[in-house]
Coordinates of C-alpha atoms and ligand atoms in Angstrom, one line a residue:
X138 CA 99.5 60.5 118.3
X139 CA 102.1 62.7 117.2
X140 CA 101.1 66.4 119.2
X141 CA 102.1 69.4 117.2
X142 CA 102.7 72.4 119.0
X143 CA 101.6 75.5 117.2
X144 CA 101.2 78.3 119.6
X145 CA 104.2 79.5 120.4
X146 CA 102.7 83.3 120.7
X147 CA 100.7 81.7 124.3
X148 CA 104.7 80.4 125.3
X149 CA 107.4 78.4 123.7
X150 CA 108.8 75.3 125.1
X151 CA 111.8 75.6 127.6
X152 CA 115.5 75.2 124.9
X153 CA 117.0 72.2 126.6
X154 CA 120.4 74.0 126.7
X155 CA 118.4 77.0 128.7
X156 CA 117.4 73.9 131.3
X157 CA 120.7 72.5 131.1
X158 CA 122.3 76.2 132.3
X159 CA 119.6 76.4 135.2
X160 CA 119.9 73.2 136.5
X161 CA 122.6 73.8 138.8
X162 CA 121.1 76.4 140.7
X163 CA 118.3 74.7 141.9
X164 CA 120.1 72.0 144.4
X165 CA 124.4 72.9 144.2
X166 CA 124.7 77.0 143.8
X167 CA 120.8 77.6 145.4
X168 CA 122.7 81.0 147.3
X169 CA 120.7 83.8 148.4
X170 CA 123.2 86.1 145.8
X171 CA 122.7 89.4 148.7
X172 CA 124.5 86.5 151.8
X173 CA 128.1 87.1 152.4
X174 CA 129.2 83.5 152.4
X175 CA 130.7 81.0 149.2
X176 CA 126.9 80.0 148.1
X177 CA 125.8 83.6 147.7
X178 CA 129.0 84.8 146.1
X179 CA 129.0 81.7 144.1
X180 CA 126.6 82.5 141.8
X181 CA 127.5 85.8 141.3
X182 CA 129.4 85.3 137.9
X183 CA 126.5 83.6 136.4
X184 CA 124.4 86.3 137.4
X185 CA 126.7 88.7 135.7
X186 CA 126.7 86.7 132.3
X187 CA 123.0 86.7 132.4
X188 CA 123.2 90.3 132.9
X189 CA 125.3 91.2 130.2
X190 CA 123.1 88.5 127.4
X191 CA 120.6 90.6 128.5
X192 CA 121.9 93.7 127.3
X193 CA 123.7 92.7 124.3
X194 CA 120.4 91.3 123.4
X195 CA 118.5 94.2 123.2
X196 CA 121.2 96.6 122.3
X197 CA 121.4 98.6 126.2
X198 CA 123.9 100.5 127.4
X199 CA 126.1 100.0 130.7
X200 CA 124.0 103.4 132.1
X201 CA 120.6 101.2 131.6
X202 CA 118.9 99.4 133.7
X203 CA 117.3 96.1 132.9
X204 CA 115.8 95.1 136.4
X205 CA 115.0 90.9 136.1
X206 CA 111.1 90.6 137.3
X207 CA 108.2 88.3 137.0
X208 CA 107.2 88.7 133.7
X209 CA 105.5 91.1 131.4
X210 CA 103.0 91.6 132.9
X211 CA 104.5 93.1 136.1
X212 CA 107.4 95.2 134.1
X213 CA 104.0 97.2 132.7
X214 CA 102.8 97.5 135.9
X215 CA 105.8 98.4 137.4
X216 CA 106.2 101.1 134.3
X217 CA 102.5 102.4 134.0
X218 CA 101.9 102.7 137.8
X219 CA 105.6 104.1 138.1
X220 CA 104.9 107.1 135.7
X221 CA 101.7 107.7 137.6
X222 CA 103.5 107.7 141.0
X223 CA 106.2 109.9 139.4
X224 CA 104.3 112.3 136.9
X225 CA 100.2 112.3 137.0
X226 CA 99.9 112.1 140.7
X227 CA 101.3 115.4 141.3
X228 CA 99.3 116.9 138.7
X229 CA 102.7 117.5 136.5
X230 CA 100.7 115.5 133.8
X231 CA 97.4 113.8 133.8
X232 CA 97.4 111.7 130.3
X233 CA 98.4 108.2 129.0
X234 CA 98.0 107.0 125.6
X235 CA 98.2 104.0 124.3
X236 CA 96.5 101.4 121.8
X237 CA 93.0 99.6 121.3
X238 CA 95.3 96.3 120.6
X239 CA 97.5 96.0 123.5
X240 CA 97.6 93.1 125.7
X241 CA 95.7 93.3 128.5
X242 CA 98.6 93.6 130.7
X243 CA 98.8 97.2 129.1
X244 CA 95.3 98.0 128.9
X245 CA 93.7 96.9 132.2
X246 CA 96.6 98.8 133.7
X247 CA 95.2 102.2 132.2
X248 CA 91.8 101.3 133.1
X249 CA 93.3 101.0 136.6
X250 CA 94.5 104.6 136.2
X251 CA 91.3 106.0 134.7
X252 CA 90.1 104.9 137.8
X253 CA 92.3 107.1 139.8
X254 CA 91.6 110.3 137.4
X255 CA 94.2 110.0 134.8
X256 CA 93.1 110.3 131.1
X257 CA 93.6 107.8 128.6
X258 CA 93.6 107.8 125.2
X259 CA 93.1 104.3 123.1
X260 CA 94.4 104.3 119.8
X261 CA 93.2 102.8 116.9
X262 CA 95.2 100.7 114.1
X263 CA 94.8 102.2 110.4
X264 CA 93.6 99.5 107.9
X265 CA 96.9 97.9 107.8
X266 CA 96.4 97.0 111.7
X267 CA 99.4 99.3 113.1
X268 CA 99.5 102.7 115.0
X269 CA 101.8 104.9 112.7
X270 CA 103.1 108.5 113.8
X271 CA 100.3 110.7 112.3
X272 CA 97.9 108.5 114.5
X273 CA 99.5 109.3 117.5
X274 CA 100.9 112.7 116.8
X275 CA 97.0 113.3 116.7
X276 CA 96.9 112.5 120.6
X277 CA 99.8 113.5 121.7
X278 CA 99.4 116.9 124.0
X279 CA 101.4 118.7 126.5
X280 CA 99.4 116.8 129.3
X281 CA 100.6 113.4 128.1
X282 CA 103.3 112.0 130.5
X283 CA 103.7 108.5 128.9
X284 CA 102.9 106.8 125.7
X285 CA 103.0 103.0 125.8
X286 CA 102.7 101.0 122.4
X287 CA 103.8 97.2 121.6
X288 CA 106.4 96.0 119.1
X289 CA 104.9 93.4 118.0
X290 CA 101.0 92.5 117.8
X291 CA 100.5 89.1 119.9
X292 CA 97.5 88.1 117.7
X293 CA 98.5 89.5 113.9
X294 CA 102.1 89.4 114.6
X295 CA 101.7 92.7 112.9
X296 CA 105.3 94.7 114.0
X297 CA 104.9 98.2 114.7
X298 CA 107.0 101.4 114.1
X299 CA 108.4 102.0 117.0
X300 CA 111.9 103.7 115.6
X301 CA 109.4 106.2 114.4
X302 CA 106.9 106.3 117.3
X303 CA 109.5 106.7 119.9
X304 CA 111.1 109.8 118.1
X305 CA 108.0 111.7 117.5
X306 CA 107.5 110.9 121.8
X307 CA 111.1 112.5 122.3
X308 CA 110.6 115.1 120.0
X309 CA 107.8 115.9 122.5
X310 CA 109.3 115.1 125.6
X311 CA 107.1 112.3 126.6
X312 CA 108.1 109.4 128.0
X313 CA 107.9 105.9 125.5
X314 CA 107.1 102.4 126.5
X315 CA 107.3 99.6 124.7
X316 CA 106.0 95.7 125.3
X317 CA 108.6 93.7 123.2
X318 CA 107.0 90.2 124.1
X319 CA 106.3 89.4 121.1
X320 CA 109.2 91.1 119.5
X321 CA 111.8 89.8 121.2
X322 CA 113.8 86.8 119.1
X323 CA 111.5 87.2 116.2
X324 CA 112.5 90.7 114.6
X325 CA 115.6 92.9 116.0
X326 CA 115.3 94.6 118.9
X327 CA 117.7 97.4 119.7
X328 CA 116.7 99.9 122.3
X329 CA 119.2 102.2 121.3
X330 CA 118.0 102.3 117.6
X331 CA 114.7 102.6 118.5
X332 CA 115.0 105.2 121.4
X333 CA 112.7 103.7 124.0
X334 CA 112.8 104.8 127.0
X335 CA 111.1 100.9 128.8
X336 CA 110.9 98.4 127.4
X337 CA 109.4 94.7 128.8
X338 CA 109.8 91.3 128.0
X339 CA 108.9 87.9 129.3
X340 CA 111.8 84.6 128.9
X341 CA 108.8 82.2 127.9
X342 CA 108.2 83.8 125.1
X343 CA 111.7 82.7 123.9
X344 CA 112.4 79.7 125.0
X345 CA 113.2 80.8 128.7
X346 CA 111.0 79.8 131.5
X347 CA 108.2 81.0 132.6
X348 CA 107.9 83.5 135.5
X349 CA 110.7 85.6 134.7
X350 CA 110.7 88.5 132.5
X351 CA 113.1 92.1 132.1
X352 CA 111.9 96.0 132.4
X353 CA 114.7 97.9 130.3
X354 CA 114.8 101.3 131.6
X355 CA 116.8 104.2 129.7
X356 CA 119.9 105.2 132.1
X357 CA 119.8 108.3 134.2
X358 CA 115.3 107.7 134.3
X359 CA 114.0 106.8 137.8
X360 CA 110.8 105.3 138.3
X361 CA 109.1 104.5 141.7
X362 CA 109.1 100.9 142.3
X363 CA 106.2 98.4 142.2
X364 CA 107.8 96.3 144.7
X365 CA 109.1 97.7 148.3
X366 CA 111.6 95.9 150.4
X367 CA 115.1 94.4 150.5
X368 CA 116.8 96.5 148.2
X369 CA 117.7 94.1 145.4
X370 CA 118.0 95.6 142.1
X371 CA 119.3 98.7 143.8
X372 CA 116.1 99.0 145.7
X373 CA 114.5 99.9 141.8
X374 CA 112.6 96.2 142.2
X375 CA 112.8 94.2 145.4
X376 CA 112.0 90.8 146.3
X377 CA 114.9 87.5 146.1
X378 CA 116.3 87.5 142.3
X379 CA 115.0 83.8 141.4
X380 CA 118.8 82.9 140.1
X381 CA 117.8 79.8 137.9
X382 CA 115.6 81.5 135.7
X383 CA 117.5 84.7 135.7
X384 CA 120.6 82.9 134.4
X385 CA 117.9 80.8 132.1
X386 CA 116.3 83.8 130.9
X387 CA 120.1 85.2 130.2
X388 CA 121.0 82.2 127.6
X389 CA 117.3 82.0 126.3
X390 CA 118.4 85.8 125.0
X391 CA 121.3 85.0 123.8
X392 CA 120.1 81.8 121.9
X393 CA 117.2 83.9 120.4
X394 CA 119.7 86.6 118.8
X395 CA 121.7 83.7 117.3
X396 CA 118.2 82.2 115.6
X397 CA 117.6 85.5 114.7
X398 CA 118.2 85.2 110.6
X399 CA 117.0 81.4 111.0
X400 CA 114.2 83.3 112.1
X401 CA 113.7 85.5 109.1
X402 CA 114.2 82.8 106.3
X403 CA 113.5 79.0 107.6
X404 CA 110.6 80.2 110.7
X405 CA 109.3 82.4 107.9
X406 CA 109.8 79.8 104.7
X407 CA 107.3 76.9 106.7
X408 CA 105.0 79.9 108.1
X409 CA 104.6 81.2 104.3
X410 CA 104.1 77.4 103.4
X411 CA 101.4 76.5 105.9
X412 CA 99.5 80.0 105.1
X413 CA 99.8 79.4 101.6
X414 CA 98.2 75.6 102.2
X415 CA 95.4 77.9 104.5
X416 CA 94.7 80.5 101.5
X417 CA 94.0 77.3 99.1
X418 CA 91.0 76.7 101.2
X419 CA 88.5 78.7 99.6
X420 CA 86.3 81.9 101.9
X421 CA 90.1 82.2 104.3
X422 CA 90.8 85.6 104.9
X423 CA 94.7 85.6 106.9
X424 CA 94.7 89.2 108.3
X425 CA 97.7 92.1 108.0
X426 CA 99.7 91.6 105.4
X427 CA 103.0 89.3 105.5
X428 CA 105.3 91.8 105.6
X429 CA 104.2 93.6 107.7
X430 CA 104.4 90.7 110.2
X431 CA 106.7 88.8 112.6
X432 CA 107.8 85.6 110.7
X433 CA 106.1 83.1 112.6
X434 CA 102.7 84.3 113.1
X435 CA 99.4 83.5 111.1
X436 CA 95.9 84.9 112.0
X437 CA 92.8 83.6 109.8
X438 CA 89.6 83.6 109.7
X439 CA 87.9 80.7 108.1
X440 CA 84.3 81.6 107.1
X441 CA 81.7 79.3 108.2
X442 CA 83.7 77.8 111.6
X443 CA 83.7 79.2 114.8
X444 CA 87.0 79.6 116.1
X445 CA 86.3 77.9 119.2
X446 CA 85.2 74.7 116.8
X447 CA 88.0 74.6 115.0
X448 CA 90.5 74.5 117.8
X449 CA 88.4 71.8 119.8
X450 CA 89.1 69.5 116.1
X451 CA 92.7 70.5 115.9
X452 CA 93.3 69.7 119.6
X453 CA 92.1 66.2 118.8
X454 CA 94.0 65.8 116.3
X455 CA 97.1 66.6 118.3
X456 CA 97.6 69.8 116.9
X457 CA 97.8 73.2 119.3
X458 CA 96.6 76.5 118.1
X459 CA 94.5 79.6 119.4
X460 CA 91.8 81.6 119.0
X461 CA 93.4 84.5 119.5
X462 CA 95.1 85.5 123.4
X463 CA 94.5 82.6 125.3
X464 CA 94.6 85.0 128.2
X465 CA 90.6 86.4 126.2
X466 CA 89.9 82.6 125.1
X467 CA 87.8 82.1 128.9
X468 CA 85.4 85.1 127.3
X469 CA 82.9 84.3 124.7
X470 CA 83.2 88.3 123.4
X471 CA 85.1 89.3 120.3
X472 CA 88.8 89.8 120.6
X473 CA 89.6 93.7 120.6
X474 CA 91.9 93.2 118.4
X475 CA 89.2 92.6 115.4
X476 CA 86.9 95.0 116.6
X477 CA 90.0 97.9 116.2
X478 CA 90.6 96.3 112.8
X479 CA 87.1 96.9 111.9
X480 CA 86.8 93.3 111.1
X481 CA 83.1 92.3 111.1
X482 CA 81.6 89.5 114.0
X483 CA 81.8 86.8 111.4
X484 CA 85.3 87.6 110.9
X485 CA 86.2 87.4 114.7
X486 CA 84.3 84.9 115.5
X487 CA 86.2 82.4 113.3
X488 CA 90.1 83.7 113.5
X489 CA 92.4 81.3 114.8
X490 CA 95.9 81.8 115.6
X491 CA 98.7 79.4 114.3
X492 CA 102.8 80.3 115.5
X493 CA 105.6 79.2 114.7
X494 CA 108.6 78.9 116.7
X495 CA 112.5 77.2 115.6
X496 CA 111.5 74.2 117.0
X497 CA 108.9 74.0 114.6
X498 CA 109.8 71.2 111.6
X499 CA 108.8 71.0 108.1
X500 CA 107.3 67.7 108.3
X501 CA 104.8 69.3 111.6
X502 CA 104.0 71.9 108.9
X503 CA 103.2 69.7 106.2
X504 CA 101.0 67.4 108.7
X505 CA 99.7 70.4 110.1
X506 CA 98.4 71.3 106.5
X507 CA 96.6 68.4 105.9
X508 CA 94.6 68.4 109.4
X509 CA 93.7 71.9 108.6
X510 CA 92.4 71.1 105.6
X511 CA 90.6 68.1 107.0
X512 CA 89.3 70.2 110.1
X513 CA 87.9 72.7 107.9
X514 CA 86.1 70.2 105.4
X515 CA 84.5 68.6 108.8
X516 CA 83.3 71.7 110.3
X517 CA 81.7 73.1 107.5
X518 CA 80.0 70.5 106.3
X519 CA 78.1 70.7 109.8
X520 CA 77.9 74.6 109.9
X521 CA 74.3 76.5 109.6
X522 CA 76.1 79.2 108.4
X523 CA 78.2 78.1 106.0
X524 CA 77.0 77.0 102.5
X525 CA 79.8 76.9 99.4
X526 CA 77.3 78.9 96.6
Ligands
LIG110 N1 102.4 91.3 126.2 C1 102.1 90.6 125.1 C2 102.2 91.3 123.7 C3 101.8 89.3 125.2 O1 101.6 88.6 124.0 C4 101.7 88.6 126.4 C5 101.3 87.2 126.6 C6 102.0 89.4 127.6 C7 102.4 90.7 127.4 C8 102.0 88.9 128.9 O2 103.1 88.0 129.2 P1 103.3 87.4 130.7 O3 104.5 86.6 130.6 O4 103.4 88.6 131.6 O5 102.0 86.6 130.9 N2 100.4 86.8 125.5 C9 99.7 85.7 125.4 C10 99.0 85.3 124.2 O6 99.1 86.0 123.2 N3 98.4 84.2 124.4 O7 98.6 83.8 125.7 C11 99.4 84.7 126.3

C-alpha cells in the first residue's frame, strides 16, 4: 500500500540533496572543527556556508548571532532560562508573558520559572485564534523582562503578527522571542523586518535532520548560556558542533527559501483542494480562517469521530495525520490549543491535523480525499454520538 505522508507539522522527511551534502562528513571530513590539524580545518568552509544559508535565510545581520543547537526545544530553553539568569534573578524584572497556544517547549519552560518566583502571564488568542497587539499591550508592564510568542501556530497553522508584536515590545523596552518552527520555509521570515530580538528554529521541520536546530540572537544582546564548557560558539553555547547536520540544516535553509513561492501557490493550491474535499463532508468545522494560515496546514473537526478514531483508520489505510501535537497525542486531555480558542469538548475531541509539505503530490491529495471521505463514512456510521438529522 501506497503510504501517504501528511504530517509534515510533527517533521518533514530528510530533502535527498540535504543527505547528499551531509554525507561526507560522517566517514571522510568527521574533524573535531576546534583540532588544529587538516580534518578539523577541513571542514571549516562548509561550516562557514552553512553559517551564512543560515543568515540569508532569515534575513540576520553579520553582528547576530545564530548559535547551531539541538533543536527548538533547547534554543527556548536556552532563551527563557537565559533572560531569567540575566534579568529576573536579580530582581531587575520579575515577569514573562507569553501565550495559552505555545508549544510546550515554551510553556513548560515558564512553568519552570513560576516555580522559581517569576510571574507569568498566558495570553489568550481573540476569536480569530492569534494574539494581536491590544492583547498584549494589555499585559505588558514595566516588570516584564521578556515576551515570547510563536510565528506560526503548529496546530492551526494560524501565523501571527509578529512585525507588530515585536514593535509594541521595543517600544517598551522588553525583550521579544519568537519560536519560528513552524514559520520557517512556509511564510517569510526576516528577523530584521520583524524586529525580534531571538528567534528559534528546528532543521526537521524543513527538510533538515533532526536534532539540530538555530537560536538567532540580535547582535550586541548577551544571554547566559544553557550549556557550560568548551567554548564552542564563542563560549555563547558549548558542546562539539555536530558538523553533518549543521552543514544539513545550512542547505535545508537554503532549499526552503527557494520553495518559498512554490510554497504560497502549488503547497497552498492542493491544501485548498484537500480542505475543500473535507468541507463537502457535511457537520466539518476546519478552524482559523485560510488566510490567516500557513499554506500547508489544515485543522478540522469532524463531528461525530473522535480524533483518535479517525487517525487509527487513516493509518490503516496508509495515510499519516495528527490529532493535534503529537508531542500531547500520549494524553487523553483536550489540546490547549481548543480550549484558548473557546472551542467546545466535542470540537476538540474530534480535530485532526492534516500538513502539507513540497513533497506532497496532487495525486496523494486526491487519494487522500477519497480515504477521508471513506474514513469518515465508516466511523460515523458506528458512532453513539453521531446521528445525520
Ligand atoms: N515549537 C513548535 C511551534 C513546534 O511545532 C515544535 C514541534 C517545537 C517547537 C519543538 O521542536 P523540537 O525540534 O525541539 O522538538 N512540534 C510538533 C508538532 O506539532 N507535532 O509534533 C511535534
Amino acid at each position: 500500500m501506497e503510504r501517504i505522508y501528511l504530517d509534515n507539522n510533527a517533521t518533514t522527511v530528510v530533502d535527498p540533496r540535504v543527505r547528499e551534502a551531509m554525507d561526507p562528513f560522517f566517514c571522510q571530513s568527521y574533524g573535531n572543527p576546534n583540532s588544529l590539524h587538516d580534518f578539523g580545518t577541513e571542514v571549516h568552509e562548509a561550516m562557514r556556508i552553512a553559517m551564512d544559508r543560515l543568515y540569508a535565510g532569515i534575513g540576520a545581520r553579520d553582528e547576530d548571532d545564530i548559535l547551531i543547537n539541538s533543536c527548538a526545544t533547547e534554543g527556548a530553553n536556552h532563551v527563557l532560562k537565559g533572560i531569567w539568569f540575566d534579568l529576573i534573578r536579580s530582581g531587575k524584572k520579575d515577569h514573562v508573558i507569553t501565550t495559552q497556544v505555545e508549544h510546550p517547549c515554551v510553556k513548560e519552560t515558564c512553568q519552570f520559572l513560576e516555580s522559581l518566583g517569576t510571574r507569568v502571564t498566558y495570553l489568550p488568542v481573540n476569536a480569530d485564534g492569534i494574539v494581536t497587539p491590544d492583547i498584549l499591550a494589555a499585559a505588558l508592564t514595566d516588570r516584564t523582562a521578556l515576551v515570547s510568542i510563536m510565528w506560526a501556530n503548529n496546530e492551526t497553522g494560524l501565523v501571527f503578527p509578529i512585525a507588530d508584536l515585536a514593535a509594541l515590545c521595543r517600544e517598551r523596552g522588553v525583550l521579544f522571542h519568537t519560536d519560528a518552527v513552524q514559520a520557517i520555509g512556509k511564510v517569510p521570515v526576516d528577523v530584521k523586518m520583524a524586529g525580534v530580538d531571538f528567534l528559534t528554529f528546528s532543521a526537521h521541520k524543513f527538510h533538515g535532520p533532526k536534532g539540530v536546530g538555530g537560536l538567532f540572537i540580535r547582535g550586541g544582546r548577551s544571554l547566559t548560556p544553557l550549556f557550560h564548557g568548551g567554548e564552542q560558539m564563542e563560549g555563547k553555547r558549548s558542546g562539539t558542533i555536530n558538523v553533518p547536520y549543521m552543514v544539513g540544516m545550512g542547505l535545508a535553509m537554503e532549499l526552503a527559501q527557494d520553495n518559498l513561492p512554490r510554497e504560497a501557490t502549488e503547497v497552498r493550491r492542493l491544501r485548498d483542494r484537500l480542505e475543500d474535499a473535507i468541507m463537502a463532508i457535511p457537520d466539518t468545522v476546519v478552524i482559523g480562517r485560510r488566510e490567516l494560515r500557513t499554506p500547508n496546514t489544515i485543522l478540522v473537526s469532524i463531528r461525530g469521530v473522535e480524533g483518535e478514531a479517525m487517525i487509527w483508520d487513516l493509518n490503516r489505510h496508509g495515510i499519516a495525520a495528527s490529532t493535534g501535537s503529537a508531542c500531547a497525542s500520549e494524553s487523553l486531555e483536550a489540546n490547549p490549543i481548543f480550549v484558548a480558542m473557546g472551542m467546545t469538548s466535542e470540537l476538540a475531541h474530534t480535530a485532526i491535523r492534516l500538513s502539507l509539505s513540497r513533497f506532497t503530490t496532487e495525486a496523494e491529495i486526491h487519494r487522500a480525499c477519497e480515504v477521508l471521505r471513506g474514513s469518515v463514512e465508516r466511523l460515523r456510521a458506528i458512532s453513539s454520538s453521531y446521528s445525520k438529522s
